PDB file of C-alpha atoms in Angstrom:
ATOM      1  CA  MET A   1       0.000   0.000   0.000  1.00  0.00           C
ATOM      2  CA  GLN A   2       1.271   3.455  -0.870  1.00  0.00           C
ATOM      3  CA  LYS A   3       0.506   6.857   0.549  1.00  0.00           C
ATOM      4  CA  ARG A   4       1.425  10.351  -0.445  1.00  0.00           C
ATOM      5  CA  GLY A   5       4.547  11.687   1.255  1.00  0.00           C
ATOM      6  CA  PRO A   6       4.892  15.136   2.809  1.00  0.00           C
ATOM      7  CA  ILE A   7       6.287  16.707  -0.372  1.00  0.00           C
ATOM      8  CA  GLY A   8       3.711  15.234  -2.695  1.00  0.00           C
ATOM      9  CA  THR A   9       5.522  12.121  -3.901  1.00  0.00           C
ATOM     10  CA  LEU A  10       4.337   8.575  -3.462  1.00  0.00           C
ATOM     11  CA  GLU A  11       6.301   6.737  -0.835  1.00  0.00           C
ATOM     12  CA  SER A  12       6.041   3.139   0.281  1.00  0.00           C
ATOM     13  CA  ALA A  13       4.482   2.886   3.742  1.00  0.00           C
ATOM     14  CA  HIS A  14       7.548   0.916   4.732  1.00  0.00           C
ATOM     15  CA  HIS A  15      10.055   3.371   3.263  1.00  0.00           C
ATOM     16  CA  GLU A  16       9.017   6.796   4.513  1.00  0.00           C
ATOM     17  CA  PRO A  17      11.922   9.192   4.005  1.00  0.00           C
ATOM     18  CA  ARG A  18      13.605  10.653   7.056  1.00  0.00           C
ATOM     19  CA  LEU A  19      12.288  14.118   7.845  1.00  0.00           C
ATOM     20  CA  TYR A  20      15.704  15.715   7.397  1.00  0.00           C
ATOM     21  CA  ARG A  21      15.906  14.287   3.861  1.00  0.00           C
ATOM     22  CA  VAL A  22      12.446  15.678   3.051  1.00  0.00           C
ATOM     23  CA  VAL A  23      13.523  19.072   4.382  1.00  0.00           C
ATOM     24  CA  ALA A  24      16.787  18.836   2.414  1.00  0.00           C
ATOM     25  CA  ASP A  25      14.783  18.245  -0.782  1.00  0.00           C
ATOM     26  CA  ARG A  26      12.635  21.275   0.007  1.00  0.00           C
ATOM     27  CA  ILE A  27      15.699  23.453   0.555  1.00  0.00           C
ATOM     28  CA  GLN A  28      17.098  22.355  -2.810  1.00  0.00           C
ATOM     29  CA  ALA A  29      13.714  23.147  -4.403  1.00  0.00           C
ATOM     30  CA  LEU A  30      13.772  26.598  -2.803  1.00  0.00           C
ATOM     31  CA  ILE A  31      17.307  27.240  -4.105  1.00  0.00           C
ATOM     32  CA  ALA A  32      16.171  26.329  -7.620  1.00  0.00           C
ATOM     33  CA  ALA A  33      12.850  28.224  -7.452  1.00  0.00           C
ATOM     34  CA  GLU A  34      14.448  31.437  -6.212  1.00  0.00           C
ATOM     35  CA  GLY A  35      17.463  31.170  -8.483  1.00  0.00           C
ATOM     36  CA  ILE A  36      19.989  31.348  -5.661  1.00  0.00           C
ATOM     37  CA  ARG A  37      23.299  31.088  -7.479  1.00  0.00           C
ATOM     38  CA  ALA A  38      26.540  29.351  -6.518  1.00  0.00           C
ATOM     39  CA  GLY A  39      28.373  31.364  -3.881  1.00  0.00           C
ATOM     40  CA  ALA A  40      25.230  33.189  -2.762  1.00  0.00           C
ATOM     41  CA  ARG A  41      24.061  33.151   0.837  1.00  0.00           C
ATOM     42  CA  LEU A  42      20.857  31.389   1.809  1.00  0.00           C
ATOM     43  CA  PRO A  43      18.306  33.036   4.118  1.00  0.00           C
ATOM     44  CA  SER A  44      19.048  32.719   7.830  1.00  0.00           C
ATOM     45  CA  GLU A  45      18.202  29.499   9.679  1.00  0.00           C
ATOM     46  CA  ARG A  46      15.374  31.307  11.478  1.00  0.00           C
ATOM     47  CA  ASP A  47      13.918  32.528   8.179  1.00  0.00           C
ATOM     48  CA  LEU A  48      14.301  29.139   6.485  1.00  0.00           C
ATOM     49  CA  ALA A  49      12.651  27.334   9.408  1.00  0.00           C
ATOM     50  CA  THR A  50       9.715  29.744   9.276  1.00  0.00           C
ATOM     51  CA  ARG A  51       9.330  29.554   5.498  1.00  0.00           C
ATOM     52  CA  LEU A  52       9.511  25.760   5.445  1.00  0.00           C
ATOM     53  CA  ALA A  53       7.422  25.396   8.634  1.00  0.00           C
ATOM     54  CA  VAL A  54       9.935  23.049  10.288  1.00  0.00           C
ATOM     55  CA  SER A  55      11.805  23.032  13.573  1.00  0.00           C
ATOM     56  CA  ARG A  56      15.310  24.427  13.827  1.00  0.00           C
ATOM     57  CA  ALA A  57      16.548  20.929  14.699  1.00  0.00           C
ATOM     58  CA  SER A  58      15.082  19.378  11.527  1.00  0.00           C
ATOM     59  CA  LEU A  59      16.381  22.284   9.441  1.00  0.00           C
ATOM     60  CA  ARG A  60      19.850  21.954  10.900  1.00  0.00           C
ATOM     61  CA  GLU A  61      19.985  18.215  10.155  1.00  0.00           C
ATOM     62  CA  ALA A  62      18.901  18.925   6.583  1.00  0.00           C
ATOM     63  CA  LEU A  63      21.551  21.619   6.126  1.00  0.00           C
ATOM     64  CA  ILE A  64      24.263  19.294   7.434  1.00  0.00           C
ATOM     65  CA  ALA A  65      23.084  16.559   5.042  1.00  0.00           C
ATOM     66  CA  LEU A  66      23.248  19.018   2.143  1.00  0.00           C
ATOM     67  CA  GLU A  67      26.710  20.112   3.224  1.00  0.00           C
ATOM     68  CA  LEU A  68      27.908  16.509   3.251  1.00  0.00           C
ATOM     69  CA  GLY A  69      26.333  16.088  -0.199  1.00  0.00           C
ATOM     70  CA  GLY A  70      28.339  19.029  -1.522  1.00  0.00           C
ATOM     71  CA  VAL A  71      25.265  21.181  -2.195  1.00  0.00           C
ATOM     72  CA  ILE A  72      25.903  23.935   0.335  1.00  0.00           C
ATOM     73  CA  GLU A  73      28.681  25.220   2.553  1.00  0.00           C
ATOM     74  CA  VAL A  74      28.125  26.139   6.204  1.00  0.00           C
ATOM     75  CA  ARG A  75      30.471  28.918   7.255  1.00  0.00           C
ATOM     76  CA  GLY A  76      30.655  29.392  11.002  1.00  0.00           C
ATOM     77  CA  GLY A  77      29.633  32.884  12.045  1.00  0.00           C
ATOM     78  CA  SER A  78      28.737  33.857   8.467  1.00  0.00           C
ATOM     79  CA  GLY A  79      25.872  31.705   7.262  1.00  0.00           C
ATOM     80  CA  VAL A  80      24.981  29.055   4.711  1.00  0.00           C
ATOM     81  CA  TYR A  81      26.042  29.407   1.076  1.00  0.00           C
ATOM     82  CA  VAL A  82      25.325  27.512  -2.124  1.00  0.00           C
ATOM     83  CA  SER A  83      28.449  25.551  -3.005  1.00  0.00           C
ATOM     84  CA  GLU A  84      30.735  27.149  -5.581  1.00  0.00           C
ATOM     85  CA  VAL A  85      32.176  23.770  -6.635  1.00  0.00           C
ATOM     86  CA  PRO A  86      31.215  23.138 -10.285  1.00  0.00           C
ATOM     87  CA  GLU A  87      28.583  20.434 -10.617  1.00  0.00           C
ATOM     88  CA  PRO A  88      28.699  19.467  -6.940  1.00  0.00           C
ATOM     89  CA  PRO A  89      27.728  15.922  -6.020  1.00  0.00           C
ATOM     90  CA  THR A  90      24.156  15.843  -4.785  1.00  0.00           C
ATOM     91  CA  ARG A  91      24.021  12.383  -3.261  1.00  0.00           C
ATOM     92  CA  LEU A  92      23.013  12.863   0.349  1.00  0.00           C
ATOM     93  CA  PRO A  93      24.137  10.609   3.206  1.00  0.00           C
ATOM     94  CA  GLU A  94      22.340   7.289   3.429  1.00  0.00           C
ATOM     95  CA  GLY A  95      18.997   7.442   5.193  1.00  0.00           C
ATOM     96  CA  GLY A  96      19.090   6.527   8.849  1.00  0.00           C
ATOM     97  CA  PRO A  97      18.035   8.064  12.139  1.00  0.00           C
ATOM     98  CA  GLY A  98      19.174  11.671  12.316  1.00  0.00           C
ATOM     99  CA  PRO A  99      21.193  13.049  15.235  1.00  0.00           C
ATOM    100  CA  PHE A 100      18.134  14.436  17.020  1.00  0.00           C
ATOM    101  CA  GLU A 101      16.232  11.166  16.622  1.00  0.00           C
ATOM    102  CA  VAL A 102      19.177   9.398  18.249  1.00  0.00           C
ATOM    103  CA  LEU A 103      19.370  11.960  21.058  1.00  0.00           C
ATOM    104  CA  SER A 104      15.636  11.594  21.702  1.00  0.00           C
ATOM    105  CA  ALA A 105      15.994   7.818  21.972  1.00  0.00           C
ATOM    106  CA  ARG A 106      19.033   8.172  24.182  1.00  0.00           C
ATOM    107  CA  ARG A 107      17.229  10.488  26.610  1.00  0.00           C
ATOM    108  CA  LEU A 108      14.506   7.893  27.043  1.00  0.00           C
ATOM    109  CA  ILE A 109      16.658   4.771  27.141  1.00  0.00           C
ATOM    110  CA  GLU A 110      19.842   5.929  28.837  1.00  0.00           C
ATOM    111  CA  GLY A 111      17.981   7.662  31.639  1.00  0.00           C
ATOM    112  CA  GLU A 112      16.457   4.314  32.610  1.00  0.00           C
ATOM    113  CA  ILE A 113      19.739   2.471  32.107  1.00  0.00           C
ATOM    114  CA  ALA A 114      21.452   4.912  34.484  1.00  0.00           C
ATOM    115  CA  ALA A 115      18.701   4.373  37.060  1.00  0.00           C
ATOM    116  CA  MET A 116      19.014   0.600  36.692  1.00  0.00           C
ATOM    117  CA  ALA A 117      22.801   0.828  37.027  1.00  0.00           C
ATOM    118  CA  ALA A 118      22.394   2.810  40.250  1.00  0.00           C
ATOM    119  CA  ARG A 119      20.362  -0.054  41.694  1.00  0.00           C
ATOM    120  CA  THR A 120      22.609  -2.909  40.581  1.00  0.00           C
ATOM    121  CA  ALA A 121      26.183  -1.613  40.125  1.00  0.00           C
ATOM    122  CA  THR A 122      28.913  -3.578  41.878  1.00  0.00           C
ATOM    123  CA  ASP A 123      32.096  -1.966  43.185  1.00  0.00           C
ATOM    124  CA  SER A 124      34.023  -3.118  40.115  1.00  0.00           C
ATOM    125  CA  ALA A 125      31.340  -1.714  37.783  1.00  0.00           C
ATOM    126  CA  ILE A 126      31.503   1.630  39.564  1.00  0.00           C
ATOM    127  CA  ASP A 127      35.290   1.597  39.225  1.00  0.00           C
ATOM    128  CA  ALA A 128      34.937   1.067  35.456  1.00  0.00           C
ATOM    129  CA  ILE A 129      32.603   4.062  35.150  1.00  0.00           C
ATOM    130  CA  LEU A 130      34.998   6.208  37.190  1.00  0.00           C
ATOM    131  CA  LYS A 131      37.918   5.161  35.004  1.00  0.00           C
ATOM    132  CA  ALA A 132      36.071   6.370  31.893  1.00  0.00           C
ATOM    133  CA  VAL A 133      35.231   9.678  33.582  1.00  0.00           C
ATOM    134  CA  GLU A 134      38.860  10.202  34.547  1.00  0.00           C
ATOM    135  CA  GLU A 135      40.034   9.343  31.020  1.00  0.00           C
ATOM    136  CA  MET A 136      37.708  11.969  29.562  1.00  0.00           C
ATOM    137  CA  GLU A 137      38.998  14.544  32.018  1.00  0.00           C
ATOM    138  CA  ALA A 138      42.643  13.630  31.423  1.00  0.00           C
ATOM    139  CA  HIS A 139      42.357  13.650  27.617  1.00  0.00           C
ATOM    140  CA  HIS A 140      39.925  16.511  27.217  1.00  0.00           C
ATOM    141  CA  ALA A 141      41.970  18.172  24.457  1.00  0.00           C
ATOM    142  CA  ASN A 142      42.452  14.981  22.408  1.00  0.00           C
ATOM    143  CA  LYS A 143      39.275  14.539  20.356  1.00  0.00           C
ATOM    144  CA  THR A 144      39.903  10.904  19.400  1.00  0.00           C
ATOM    145  CA  THR A 145      40.813   9.732  22.899  1.00  0.00           C
ATOM    146  CA  ASN A 146      38.035  11.823  24.425  1.00  0.00           C
ATOM    147  CA  GLU A 147      35.458  10.322  22.050  1.00  0.00           C
ATOM    148  CA  LEU A 148      36.568   6.799  22.973  1.00  0.00           C
ATOM    149  CA  ALA A 149      36.421   7.595  26.688  1.00  0.00           C
ATOM    150  CA  ASP A 150      32.943   9.056  26.205  1.00  0.00           C
ATOM    151  CA  ARG A 151      31.801   5.831  24.539  1.00  0.00           C
ATOM    152  CA  ASN A 152      33.424   3.758  27.293  1.00  0.00           C
ATOM    153  CA  PHE A 153      31.610   5.826  29.924  1.00  0.00           C
ATOM    154  CA  HIS A 154      28.160   5.145  28.500  1.00  0.00           C
ATOM    155  CA  LEU A 155      28.882   1.470  27.829  1.00  0.00           C
ATOM    156  CA  ALA A 156      30.300   1.034  31.343  1.00  0.00           C
ATOM    157  CA  ILE A 157      26.985   2.269  32.715  1.00  0.00           C
ATOM    158  CA  GLY A 158      25.197  -0.243  30.501  1.00  0.00           C
ATOM    159  CA  ARG A 159      27.415  -3.060  31.734  1.00  0.00           C
ATOM    160  CA  ALA A 160      26.746  -1.996  35.333  1.00  0.00           C
ATOM    161  CA  THR A 161      23.109  -3.049  34.848  1.00  0.00           C
ATOM    162  CA  GLY A 162      24.198  -6.655  34.334  1.00  0.00           C
ATOM    163  CA  ASN A 163      21.856  -6.792  31.320  1.00  0.00           C
ATOM    164  CA  GLY A 164      23.485  -7.609  27.980  1.00  0.00           C
ATOM    165  CA  ALA A 165      20.463  -6.357  26.021  1.00  0.00           C
ATOM    166  CA  MET A 166      20.975  -2.925  27.560  1.00  0.00           C
ATOM    167  CA  VAL A 167      24.607  -2.928  26.451  1.00  0.00           C
ATOM    168  CA  GLY A 168      23.557  -3.962  22.949  1.00  0.00           C
ATOM    169  CA  SER A 169      21.021  -1.118  22.817  1.00  0.00           C
ATOM    170  CA  LEU A 170      23.703   1.375  23.811  1.00  0.00           C
ATOM    171  CA  GLU A 171      26.131   0.042  21.216  1.00  0.00           C
ATOM    172  CA  TYR A 172      23.458   0.388  18.527  1.00  0.00           C
ATOM    173  CA  LEU A 173      22.658   3.974  19.530  1.00  0.00           C
ATOM    174  CA  TRP A 174      26.331   4.885  19.655  1.00  0.00           C
ATOM    175  CA  ASP A 175      26.908   3.392  16.212  1.00  0.00           C
ATOM    176  CA  GLN A 176      24.222   5.736  14.805  1.00  0.00           C
ATOM    177  CA  ARG A 177      26.578   8.654  15.423  1.00  0.00           C
ATOM    178  CA  GLY A 178      27.490   8.766  11.746  1.00  0.00           C
ATOM    179  CA  ARG A 179      28.571  11.479   9.322  1.00  0.00           C
ATOM    180  CA  LEU A 180      25.620  13.757  10.137  1.00  0.00           C
ATOM    181  CA  TRP A 181      26.344  13.571  13.859  1.00  0.00           C
ATOM    182  CA  HIS A 182      30.044  14.301  13.539  1.00  0.00           C
ATOM    183  CA  LYS A 183      29.528  17.224  11.147  1.00  0.00           C
ATOM    184  CA  LEU A 184      26.864  18.667  13.455  1.00  0.00           C
ATOM    185  CA  LYS A 185      29.268  18.279  16.364  1.00  0.00           C
ATOM    186  CA  GLU A 186      32.075  19.897  14.372  1.00  0.00           C
ATOM    187  CA  HIS A 187      29.963  22.985  13.698  1.00  0.00           C
ATOM    188  CA  PHE A 188      28.082  23.431  16.939  1.00  0.00           C
ATOM    189  CA  GLN A 189      29.874  21.797  19.852  1.00  0.00           C
ATOM    190  CA  THR A 190      31.313  24.539  22.012  1.00  0.00           C
ATOM    191  CA  GLU A 191      34.040  24.551  24.644  1.00  0.00           C
ATOM    192  CA  GLU A 192      31.303  25.370  27.134  1.00  0.00           C
ATOM    193  CA  LEU A 193      29.428  22.194  26.179  1.00  0.00           C
ATOM    194  CA  ARG A 194      32.623  20.134  26.460  1.00  0.00           C
ATOM    195  CA  GLN A 195      33.252  21.464  29.959  1.00  0.00           C
ATOM    196  CA  GLU A 196      29.624  20.933  30.982  1.00  0.00           C
ATOM    197  CA  THR A 197      29.788  17.375  29.626  1.00  0.00           C
ATOM    198  CA  LEU A 198      32.648  16.614  31.997  1.00  0.00           C
ATOM    199  CA  LYS A 199      30.587  17.976  34.897  1.00  0.00           C
ATOM    200  CA  ASP A 200      27.520  16.052  33.729  1.00  0.00           C
ATOM    201  CA  HIS A 201      29.466  12.785  33.633  1.00  0.00           C
ATOM    202  CA  ARG A 202      30.744  13.401  37.153  1.00  0.00           C
ATOM    203  CA  ARG A 203      27.187  13.971  38.384  1.00  0.00           C
ATOM    204  CA  ILE A 204      25.950  10.810  36.660  1.00  0.00           C
ATOM    205  CA  PHE A 205      28.820   8.802  38.136  1.00  0.00           C
ATOM    206  CA  GLU A 206      28.250  10.180  41.645  1.00  0.00           C
ATOM    207  CA  ALA A 207      24.540   9.309  41.517  1.00  0.00           C
ATOM    208  CA  ILE A 208      25.278   5.748  40.394  1.00  0.00           C
ATOM    209  CA  ALA A 209      28.036   5.355  43.001  1.00  0.00           C
ATOM    210  CA  ALA A 210      25.561   6.564  45.654  1.00  0.00           C
ATOM    211  CA  HIS A 211      23.032   3.969  44.394  1.00  0.00           C
ATOM    212  CA  ASP A 212      20.456   6.730  43.826  1.00  0.00           C
ATOM    213  CA  PRO A 213      18.332   5.719  40.806  1.00  0.00           C
ATOM    214  CA  ALA A 214      16.249   8.926  40.686  1.00  0.00           C
ATOM    215  CA  ALA A 215      19.337  11.134  40.729  1.00  0.00           C
ATOM    216  CA  ALA A 216      21.082   8.993  38.113  1.00  0.00           C
ATOM    217  CA  ARG A 217      18.081   9.171  35.782  1.00  0.00           C
ATOM    218  CA  LYS A 218      17.786  12.938  36.254  1.00  0.00           C
ATOM    219  CA  ALA A 219      21.502  13.530  35.701  1.00  0.00           C
ATOM    220  CA  MET A 220      21.604  11.457  32.499  1.00  0.00           C
ATOM    221  CA  ARG A 221      18.530  13.126  31.035  1.00  0.00           C
ATOM    222  CA  ALA A 222      19.866  16.584  31.908  1.00  0.00           C
ATOM    223  CA  HIS A 223      23.135  15.762  30.156  1.00  0.00           C
ATOM    224  CA  LEU A 224      21.468  14.616  26.933  1.00  0.00           C
ATOM    225  CA  GLU A 225      18.987  17.516  27.009  1.00  0.00           C
ATOM    226  CA  ARG A 226      21.936  19.907  27.240  1.00  0.00           C
ATOM    227  CA  VAL A 227      23.552  18.347  24.157  1.00  0.00           C
ATOM    228  CA  THR A 228      20.239  18.554  22.272  1.00  0.00           C
ATOM    229  CA  ARG A 229      19.773  22.236  23.140  1.00  0.00           C
ATOM    230  CA  THR A 230      23.293  23.131  22.065  1.00  0.00           C
ATOM    231  CA  PHE A 231      23.115  21.288  18.751  1.00  0.00           C
ATOM    232  CA  SER A 232      19.645  22.562  17.862  1.00  0.00           C
ATOM    233  CA  ARG A 233      20.081  26.215  18.839  1.00  0.00           C
ATOM    234  CA  GLY A 234      23.795  26.759  18.251  1.00  0.00           C
TER     235      GLY A 234
END
C-alpha cells in the first residue's frame, strides 16, 4: 500500500523518508525556485525554518546533510552558502536516524539504564565508570581519545546493569553517530558544552556510586537535554 509523502511524492508505507531528507529536498527546491546562485548566501536558519514550517533541529539536520552532499557550505559565524564547486555531487548521506532522533531515543533509554545501574552496580562496575570519567577529564583536548572515553563511559553504565540487552542497545545507539552527527558536532559543539559534559558525567557517576536511581536518571537526562539544546540552537 502506498501513501502520499509530505512533499507530494508517493512513498512506500515501509520506506518513509527521514524528515531531514524531506527538508533537504525542500531546501534544494527553494534554491532552484528562487534562483539562488553558486556562492550566494541562503536566508538565515530562522527565516528558512519559518518559510519551510519546520523546527530548527530538523532544518539543521537537513543543512548538514546538504553540506555533506556538496550542495551547500556552512560557514561558522557567516551563514549558509550555495556551493561554488562546479557540478557538486548531490548524493546525500544514506537514510538513517538523524542526530536528534538518536538523542531523543538516548534520553529515554539511557535515563532508565542509568537508574538501573544505580540499583545494581557492583564496586568493580563503579570503578569502570569512574575510570572512563577520569580518562575523559585527562584527555579533554584529544578529540579521538576523548570520544573513545565518552563511549566507554556510557557502555560502562550499561554493563553496570548486568543486562546484555541494555549494552547492545547502547552500542546500537552509539553506532548511529554517523557522518551527520560528527559534522553537526564539528559545527556546533562549544568549549562550554565540552566542559559541561565533563561535569555532567561526574554527576551521573556520583549518583550511580551513591546507588540513587532517581538522581542517576535525572543527571543522564539533563546531560542529553543539554547536548540537544546546544546542537539545535547553536
